[in-house]
Short mmCIF file of C-alpha atoms and ligand atoms in Angstrom, two decimals:
data_model
loop_
_atom_site.label_atom_id
_atom_site.label_comp_id
_atom_site.label_asym_id
_atom_site.label_seq_id
_atom_site.Cartn_x
_atom_site.Cartn_y
_atom_site.Cartn_z
CA MET Z 206 74.61 176.09 77.27
CA PRO Z 207 75.33 178.18 74.23
CA VAL Z 208 78.19 180.80 74.14
CA GLN Z 209 76.78 184.11 74.93
CA LYS Z 210 78.07 187.16 73.38
CA HIS Z 211 79.50 189.84 75.56
CA ALA Z 212 79.13 187.61 78.57
CA ARG Z 213 81.51 188.24 81.46
CA PRO Z 214 85.00 186.67 81.42
CA VAL Z 215 85.26 183.19 82.77
CA ASP Z 216 85.49 183.12 86.62
CA ILE Z 217 88.40 180.90 87.59
CA ASN Z 218 86.35 179.91 90.87
CA ASN Z 219 83.72 178.31 88.49
CA ARG Z 220 86.26 176.03 87.06
CA ARG Z 221 85.64 172.37 88.16
CA ILE Z 222 86.46 169.03 87.17
CA ILE Z 223 83.00 167.95 86.70
CA ASN Z 224 79.81 170.10 86.63
CA GLY Z 225 81.72 173.29 85.64
CA LEU Z 226 80.09 175.55 83.02
CA GLU Z 227 80.01 173.64 79.70
CA ALA Z 228 80.24 176.85 77.72
CA ASP Z 229 83.67 177.59 79.23
CA VAL Z 230 85.30 174.26 78.26
CA ILE Z 231 86.67 175.51 74.95
CA GLN Z 232 88.55 178.27 76.85
CA LEU Z 233 91.97 177.16 78.19
CA TYR Z 234 92.47 180.20 80.49
CA PRO Z 235 91.93 181.00 83.15
CA MET Z 236 93.52 177.61 84.13
CA ARG Z 237 92.67 176.28 87.47
CA HIS Z 238 93.95 172.65 87.45
CA THR Z 239 97.55 173.50 86.58
CA PHE Z 240 98.79 170.12 87.44
CA ALA Z 241 97.03 168.73 84.30
CA TRP Z 242 98.88 171.24 82.11
CA ASP Z 243 102.09 170.17 83.60
CA TYR Z 244 101.31 166.54 82.75
CA TYR Z 245 100.38 167.48 79.25
CA LEU Z 246 103.71 169.20 78.74
CA ARG Z 247 105.81 166.45 80.38
CA ALA Z 248 103.78 163.76 78.29
CA ASN Z 249 104.88 165.56 75.15
CA GLN Z 250 108.59 165.16 76.03
CA ASN Z 251 108.14 161.56 76.19
CA HIS Z 252 107.21 160.99 72.66
CA TRP Z 253 108.17 157.61 71.18
CA LEU Z 254 107.09 155.19 68.53
CA PRO Z 255 107.12 151.40 68.71
CA THR Z 256 108.80 151.18 65.15
CA GLU Z 257 111.97 153.04 66.36
CA ILE Z 258 112.87 150.08 68.57
CA SER Z 259 114.88 147.36 67.01
CA MET Z 260 113.23 143.96 67.43
CA GLN Z 261 116.13 142.13 65.59
CA LEU Z 262 117.40 140.24 68.71
CA ASP Z 263 114.03 139.14 69.84
CA ILE Z 264 113.09 137.86 66.32
CA GLU Z 265 116.28 135.72 66.28
CA LEU Z 266 115.60 134.30 69.88
CA TRP Z 267 111.89 133.76 69.10
CA LYS Z 268 112.84 131.77 65.79
CA SER Z 269 115.66 129.75 67.38
CA PRO Z 270 114.32 126.33 68.53
CA ASN Z 271 116.19 126.30 71.70
CA GLY Z 272 116.02 130.09 72.47
CA LEU Z 273 113.26 129.84 75.00
CA SER Z 274 111.66 127.11 76.98
CA VAL Z 275 107.99 126.00 76.47
CA ASP Z 276 107.03 127.81 79.74
CA GLU Z 277 108.74 130.93 78.73
CA ARG Z 278 107.08 131.17 75.41
CA ARG Z 279 103.75 130.39 76.97
CA ALA Z 280 104.42 133.18 79.65
CA PHE Z 281 105.20 135.74 77.00
CA GLU Z 282 102.25 134.88 74.70
CA THR Z 283 99.91 135.06 77.75
CA VAL Z 284 101.03 138.51 78.88
CA LEU Z 285 100.78 139.69 75.18
CA GLY Z 286 97.36 138.29 75.26
CA PHE Z 287 96.39 140.46 78.07
CA PHE Z 288 98.26 143.65 76.81
CA THR Z 289 96.93 143.41 73.17
CA THR Z 290 93.31 144.26 74.34
CA ALA Z 291 94.05 146.03 77.59
CA ASP Z 292 95.03 149.31 76.26
CA SER Z 293 92.08 149.36 73.89
CA ILE Z 294 89.82 149.09 76.99
CA ALA Z 295 91.86 151.96 78.66
CA ALA Z 296 91.62 154.13 75.44
CA ASN Z 297 87.74 153.61 75.18
CA ASN Z 298 87.45 154.68 78.77
CA VAL Z 299 89.36 157.85 78.38
CA VAL Z 300 87.40 158.86 75.38
CA MET Z 301 84.09 157.68 76.25
CA GLY Z 302 84.00 157.52 80.00
CA PHE Z 303 86.15 160.39 81.10
CA TYR Z 304 86.46 163.17 78.35
CA LYS Z 305 82.92 164.00 77.83
CA HIS Z 306 82.12 164.65 81.45
CA VAL Z 307 85.17 166.54 82.35
CA THR Z 308 84.66 170.41 82.29
CA SER Z 309 88.34 171.45 82.85
CA PRO Z 310 89.90 172.27 79.53
CA GLU Z 311 93.40 171.47 80.79
CA ILE Z 312 92.36 168.16 81.98
CA ARG Z 313 90.88 167.49 78.70
CA MET Z 314 94.20 168.49 76.92
CA TYR Z 315 95.96 165.72 78.91
CA LEU Z 316 93.22 163.17 78.30
CA LEU Z 317 93.61 163.79 74.60
CA ARG Z 318 97.55 163.02 74.92
CA GLN Z 319 96.72 160.03 77.05
CA ALA Z 320 94.27 158.53 74.38
CA TYR Z 321 96.90 158.76 71.83
CA GLU Z 322 99.48 157.12 74.20
CA GLU Z 323 96.93 154.24 74.66
CA ALA Z 324 97.00 153.86 70.80
CA ILE Z 325 100.67 153.79 70.70
CA HIS Z 326 100.66 150.96 73.29
CA THR Z 327 98.30 148.87 71.11
CA HIS Z 328 100.49 149.54 68.19
CA ALA Z 329 103.58 148.36 70.17
CA TYR Z 330 102.08 145.12 70.98
CA GLN Z 331 100.86 144.66 67.47
CA TYR Z 332 104.42 145.44 66.34
CA ILE Z 333 105.96 142.79 68.83
CA VAL Z 334 103.40 140.14 67.42
CA GLU Z 335 104.10 140.93 63.79
CA SER Z 336 107.94 141.12 64.40
CA LEU Z 337 107.91 137.69 65.89
CA ALA Z 338 105.50 136.30 63.20
CA MET Z 339 103.23 135.24 65.91
CA ASP Z 340 99.79 134.01 65.14
CA GLU Z 341 97.66 137.18 65.54
CA SER Z 342 94.32 135.48 65.69
CA LYS Z 343 95.67 133.41 68.63
CA ILE Z 344 97.24 136.32 70.55
CA PHE Z 345 94.46 138.95 69.96
CA ASN Z 346 91.75 136.40 70.84
CA MET Z 347 93.27 135.20 74.06
CA TYR Z 348 91.07 137.50 76.17
CA ARG Z 349 88.24 135.37 75.05
CA GLU Z 350 89.76 131.98 75.49
CA VAL Z 351 91.97 132.26 78.75
CA ASP Z 352 90.03 132.55 81.83
CA ALA Z 353 92.45 134.45 83.87
CA ILE Z 354 92.55 137.21 81.09
CA PHE Z 355 88.82 137.13 80.58
CA ASN Z 356 87.95 137.58 84.21
CA LYS Z 357 90.04 140.68 84.57
CA GLU Z 358 88.82 142.15 81.42
CA GLU Z 359 85.19 141.28 82.33
CA PHE Z 360 85.67 143.00 85.72
CA ILE Z 361 86.89 146.03 84.31
CA LEU Z 362 84.41 146.35 81.49
CA GLY Z 363 81.67 146.09 84.01
CA PHE Z 364 82.54 149.60 85.11
CA ASN Z 365 81.78 151.09 81.51
CA GLU Z 366 78.22 150.05 81.96
CA GLY Z 367 76.19 153.13 82.79
CA ILE Z 368 78.95 155.64 81.94
CA PHE Z 369 78.97 154.57 78.34
CA ASP Z 370 75.26 155.08 77.95
CA GLY Z 371 74.52 158.30 75.82
CA SER Z 372 72.02 159.40 78.43
CA PHE Z 373 74.58 159.43 81.40
CA LYS Z 374 75.35 162.81 82.71
CA THR Z 375 76.90 164.03 85.99
CA GLY Z 376 75.17 166.56 88.29
CA ASP Z 377 73.45 164.56 90.89
CA PHE Z 378 75.07 162.43 93.66
CA ALA Z 379 74.52 159.17 92.46
CA SER Z 380 76.03 159.92 88.93
CA ASP Z 381 78.90 162.05 90.34
CA GLN Z 382 79.75 159.22 92.65
CA LYS Z 383 79.41 156.54 89.73
CA PHE Z 384 81.80 158.98 87.77
CA LEU Z 385 84.35 158.94 90.63
CA GLU Z 386 84.11 155.22 90.87
CA ASN Z 387 84.89 154.81 87.23
CA TRP Z 388 88.08 156.89 87.73
CA CYS Z 389 89.19 155.01 90.80
CA VAL Z 390 88.66 151.72 89.16
CA PHE Z 391 90.45 152.63 85.87
CA SER Z 392 93.29 154.43 87.49
CA LEU Z 393 93.94 152.30 90.64
CA ILE Z 394 93.02 149.04 89.28
CA MET Z 395 93.29 148.89 85.55
CA GLU Z 396 96.43 151.22 85.20
CA GLY Z 397 97.82 150.68 88.74
CA ILE Z 398 97.42 146.96 89.23
CA PHE Z 399 96.32 145.12 86.09
CA PHE Z 400 99.37 145.88 84.02
CA TYR Z 401 101.97 145.31 86.52
CA SER Z 402 102.51 141.48 86.77
CA SER Z 403 102.70 141.51 82.92
CA PHE Z 404 105.35 144.36 83.27
CA ALA Z 405 107.29 142.35 85.70
CA VAL Z 406 107.23 139.18 83.44
CA VAL Z 407 108.63 141.20 80.65
CA PHE Z 408 111.37 142.73 82.67
CA GLY Z 409 112.07 139.24 84.05
CA PHE Z 410 113.09 138.29 80.57
CA LYS Z 411 115.15 141.38 80.21
CA ARG Z 412 117.05 140.35 83.33
CA GLN Z 413 118.09 137.22 81.59
CA ASN Z 414 119.06 139.23 78.57
CA LYS Z 415 116.08 137.88 76.60
CA LEU Z 416 113.46 139.62 74.41
CA VAL Z 417 115.29 142.82 75.08
CA GLY Z 418 113.62 144.69 72.35
CA SER Z 419 110.17 143.81 73.57
CA ALA Z 420 111.27 144.82 77.08
CA GLU Z 421 112.36 148.19 75.69
CA GLN Z 422 108.96 148.71 74.22
CA ILE Z 423 107.37 147.86 77.60
CA GLU Z 424 109.69 150.16 79.36
CA TYR Z 425 108.40 153.12 77.39
CA ILE Z 426 104.85 151.74 77.85
CA MET Z 427 105.51 151.63 81.59
CA ARG Z 428 106.69 155.09 81.69
CA ASP Z 429 103.66 156.56 80.08
CA GLU Z 430 101.39 154.18 82.21
CA SER Z 431 102.89 155.39 85.40
CA MET Z 432 102.12 158.85 84.33
CA HIS Z 433 98.54 157.88 83.66
CA LEU Z 434 98.35 156.28 87.05
CA ASN Z 435 99.75 159.42 88.81
CA PHE Z 436 97.50 161.83 86.79
CA GLY Z 437 94.41 159.56 87.79
CA ILE Z 438 95.52 159.69 91.47
CA GLU Z 439 95.72 163.55 91.28
CA ILE Z 440 92.21 163.57 89.57
CA ILE Z 441 90.87 161.46 92.31
CA ASN Z 442 92.29 163.63 94.98
CA HIS Z 443 91.07 166.80 93.33
CA LEU Z 444 87.67 165.36 92.79
CA LYS Z 445 87.49 164.56 96.55
CA LEU Z 446 88.45 168.18 97.29
CA GLU Z 447 85.82 169.78 94.82
CA ASN Z 448 83.18 167.19 95.88
CA PRO Z 449 83.81 166.10 99.42
CA GLU Z 450 80.27 164.73 99.86
CA LEU Z 451 81.02 161.95 97.41
CA TRP Z 452 83.75 160.44 99.47
CA THR Z 453 81.37 158.58 101.99
CA ARG Z 454 82.45 155.90 104.19
CA GLU Z 455 80.43 153.38 102.14
CA PHE Z 456 82.12 154.53 98.94
CA GLN Z 457 85.60 154.15 100.45
CA ASP Z 458 84.82 150.60 101.69
CA ARG Z 459 83.39 149.83 98.09
CA ILE Z 460 86.54 150.93 96.42
CA VAL Z 461 88.68 148.94 99.00
CA GLY Z 462 86.50 145.93 98.02
CA TYR Z 463 87.11 146.41 94.31
CA VAL Z 464 90.98 146.62 94.78
CA ARG Z 465 90.93 143.39 97.10
CA LYS Z 466 89.04 141.55 94.27
CA ALA Z 467 91.33 142.92 91.59
CA THR Z 468 94.19 141.82 93.54
CA GLU Z 469 92.89 138.42 93.69
CA LEU Z 470 92.13 138.36 89.80
CA GLU Z 471 95.76 139.52 89.25
CA TYR Z 472 97.41 136.79 91.11
CA THR Z 473 95.11 134.26 89.44
CA PHE Z 474 96.31 135.65 86.12
CA ALA Z 475 100.04 135.35 87.51
CA LYS Z 476 99.48 131.85 88.27
CA GLU Z 477 98.19 131.29 84.68
CA VAL Z 478 101.26 132.76 83.39
CA PHE Z 479 103.59 130.81 85.59
CA PRO Z 480 102.13 127.44 86.33
CA THR Z 481 105.57 126.15 87.42
CA GLY Z 482 107.65 129.25 87.71
CA ILE Z 483 110.38 130.62 85.48
CA PHE Z 484 113.68 132.29 86.15
CA GLY Z 485 113.09 132.83 89.72
CA LEU Z 486 109.59 134.16 89.33
CA ASN Z 487 106.66 132.23 90.70
CA ALA Z 488 103.06 132.55 91.58
CA GLN Z 489 103.75 133.12 95.28
CA GLY Z 490 106.23 136.08 94.40
CA PHE Z 491 103.62 137.62 92.30
CA GLU Z 492 100.97 137.48 95.02
CA ASP Z 493 103.16 139.38 97.38
CA TYR Z 494 104.18 141.84 94.57
CA ILE Z 495 100.59 142.55 93.72
CA LYS Z 496 99.44 142.98 97.27
CA HIS Z 497 102.42 145.40 97.80
CA ILE Z 498 101.28 147.52 94.86
CA ALA Z 499 97.75 147.31 95.76
CA ASP Z 500 98.56 148.79 99.17
CA ARG Z 501 100.60 151.66 97.43
CA ARG Z 502 97.72 152.55 95.19
CA LEU Z 503 95.14 152.57 98.07
CA GLU Z 504 97.49 154.86 100.36
CA ARG Z 505 97.87 157.43 97.49
CA VAL Z 506 94.18 158.18 97.62
CA GLY Z 507 93.83 157.99 101.39
CA LEU Z 508 92.50 154.64 101.71
CA PRO Z 509 93.83 151.99 104.15
CA ALA Z 510 96.43 149.56 103.15
CA GLN Z 511 95.11 146.03 103.28
CA TYR Z 512 98.01 143.70 103.22
CA GLY Z 513 101.16 145.02 104.63
CA VAL Z 514 103.70 142.71 102.66
CA GLN Z 515 107.21 143.46 101.75
CA ASN Z 516 108.08 143.96 97.97
CA PRO Z 517 109.60 140.66 96.71
CA PHE Z 518 110.81 142.32 93.48
CA PRO Z 519 112.73 145.30 94.40
CA TRP Z 520 114.13 145.34 90.86
CA MET Z 521 110.97 146.39 89.54
CA SER Z 522 111.37 149.83 90.83
CA GLU Z 523 115.17 149.50 89.48
CA SER Z 524 113.55 148.98 86.14
CA ILE Z 525 111.77 152.22 86.50
CA ASP Z 526 114.81 154.16 87.57
CA LEU Z 527 117.05 152.75 84.91
CA SER Z 528 114.75 153.61 82.02
CA LYS Z 529 114.34 157.12 83.60
CA LYS Z 530 118.13 157.57 83.04
CA LYS Z 531 118.42 156.08 79.60
CA ASN Z 532 118.49 158.59 76.81
CA PHE Z 533 116.02 156.95 74.28
CA PHE Z 534 116.63 159.84 71.76
CA GLU Z 535 120.40 159.24 71.47
CA THR Z 536 119.84 155.97 69.87
CA ARG Z 537 116.99 156.75 67.57
CA VAL Z 538 116.81 157.61 63.78
CA THR Z 539 113.96 160.00 64.34
CA GLU Z 540 114.83 163.10 66.24
CA TYR Z 541 112.30 164.95 68.32
CA LYS Z 542 112.84 168.60 69.15
CA THR Z 543 111.68 168.23 72.56
CA GLY Z 544 112.98 164.55 73.14
CA GLY Z 545 115.46 163.55 75.55
CA ALA Z 546 113.90 164.07 78.83
CA LEU Z 547 112.87 160.77 80.36
CA ASN Z 548 111.05 161.85 83.41
CA TRP Z 549 108.06 160.35 85.06
FE1 FE Y 211 97.13 154.04 80.29
#
């Protein structure tokens, strides 16, 4: 719809996450989805770059023939094999799945920031691979060669189908539901489940005082990712409020089914990473951990928990709390005016 000269001011009551007036999208005020603006401001306080983190200790450890066991090297390479393509998948969905169809300017503002953060994450993995002089073609191609990575990515990429078509448009029940489904899958599963056993592996290394530079990179990534997840949950809950007809019983069951399938894919992946178990982490622990976080994601959007298992890795939430307290900017060469606040 073209902009109309001397048209009436934008009515805040017409602001909607999807199917709002397209001509209004370039106008930030009046702002209805103020939570998105808060996310945008907080994300800007979290600015960081991979090249600001020293990789020296990791380089020495990786080079030293007895620095890491064969299993430890394999575990680290496998999680990098997942990470290196995962953030590109997330970025593509933000730009080509979400952005175009969102009619709230403040939500678009945060999505622009989120897309940039996904690029920084891919940069961080590239920087780790380059610093450790790993074989790029091996790591970056692992998603095609390792079944457990391929299966996760194939599952997620299936949800781009339809939405990425140039002709896809929201505005009817089926398309709106498909759009909501895409957001549920990318937030709850991709950002809420599929990254977490890999995060846990890296923090497992850190607890052994190994690969501490890589672990610091991943701490900043995990802080960004947990904002992406929380933002996605806000979006899903707001979409439910604005479009309650989409949240049918059948739809809810379908999302629960996807989360159950993803939980299986994720612990199959963890088994690939730890065929024998290293430093107290093993496949059984991961199965419980993944089930535990899957339940938490479901509950946040009002869906029933499926597994009811205890968290076997309470130190994962400690890792989050620790990095929250840490003042990244005290130790950095580059200074950011707004830096210093490390909040989720
Ligand atoms: Fe993300």
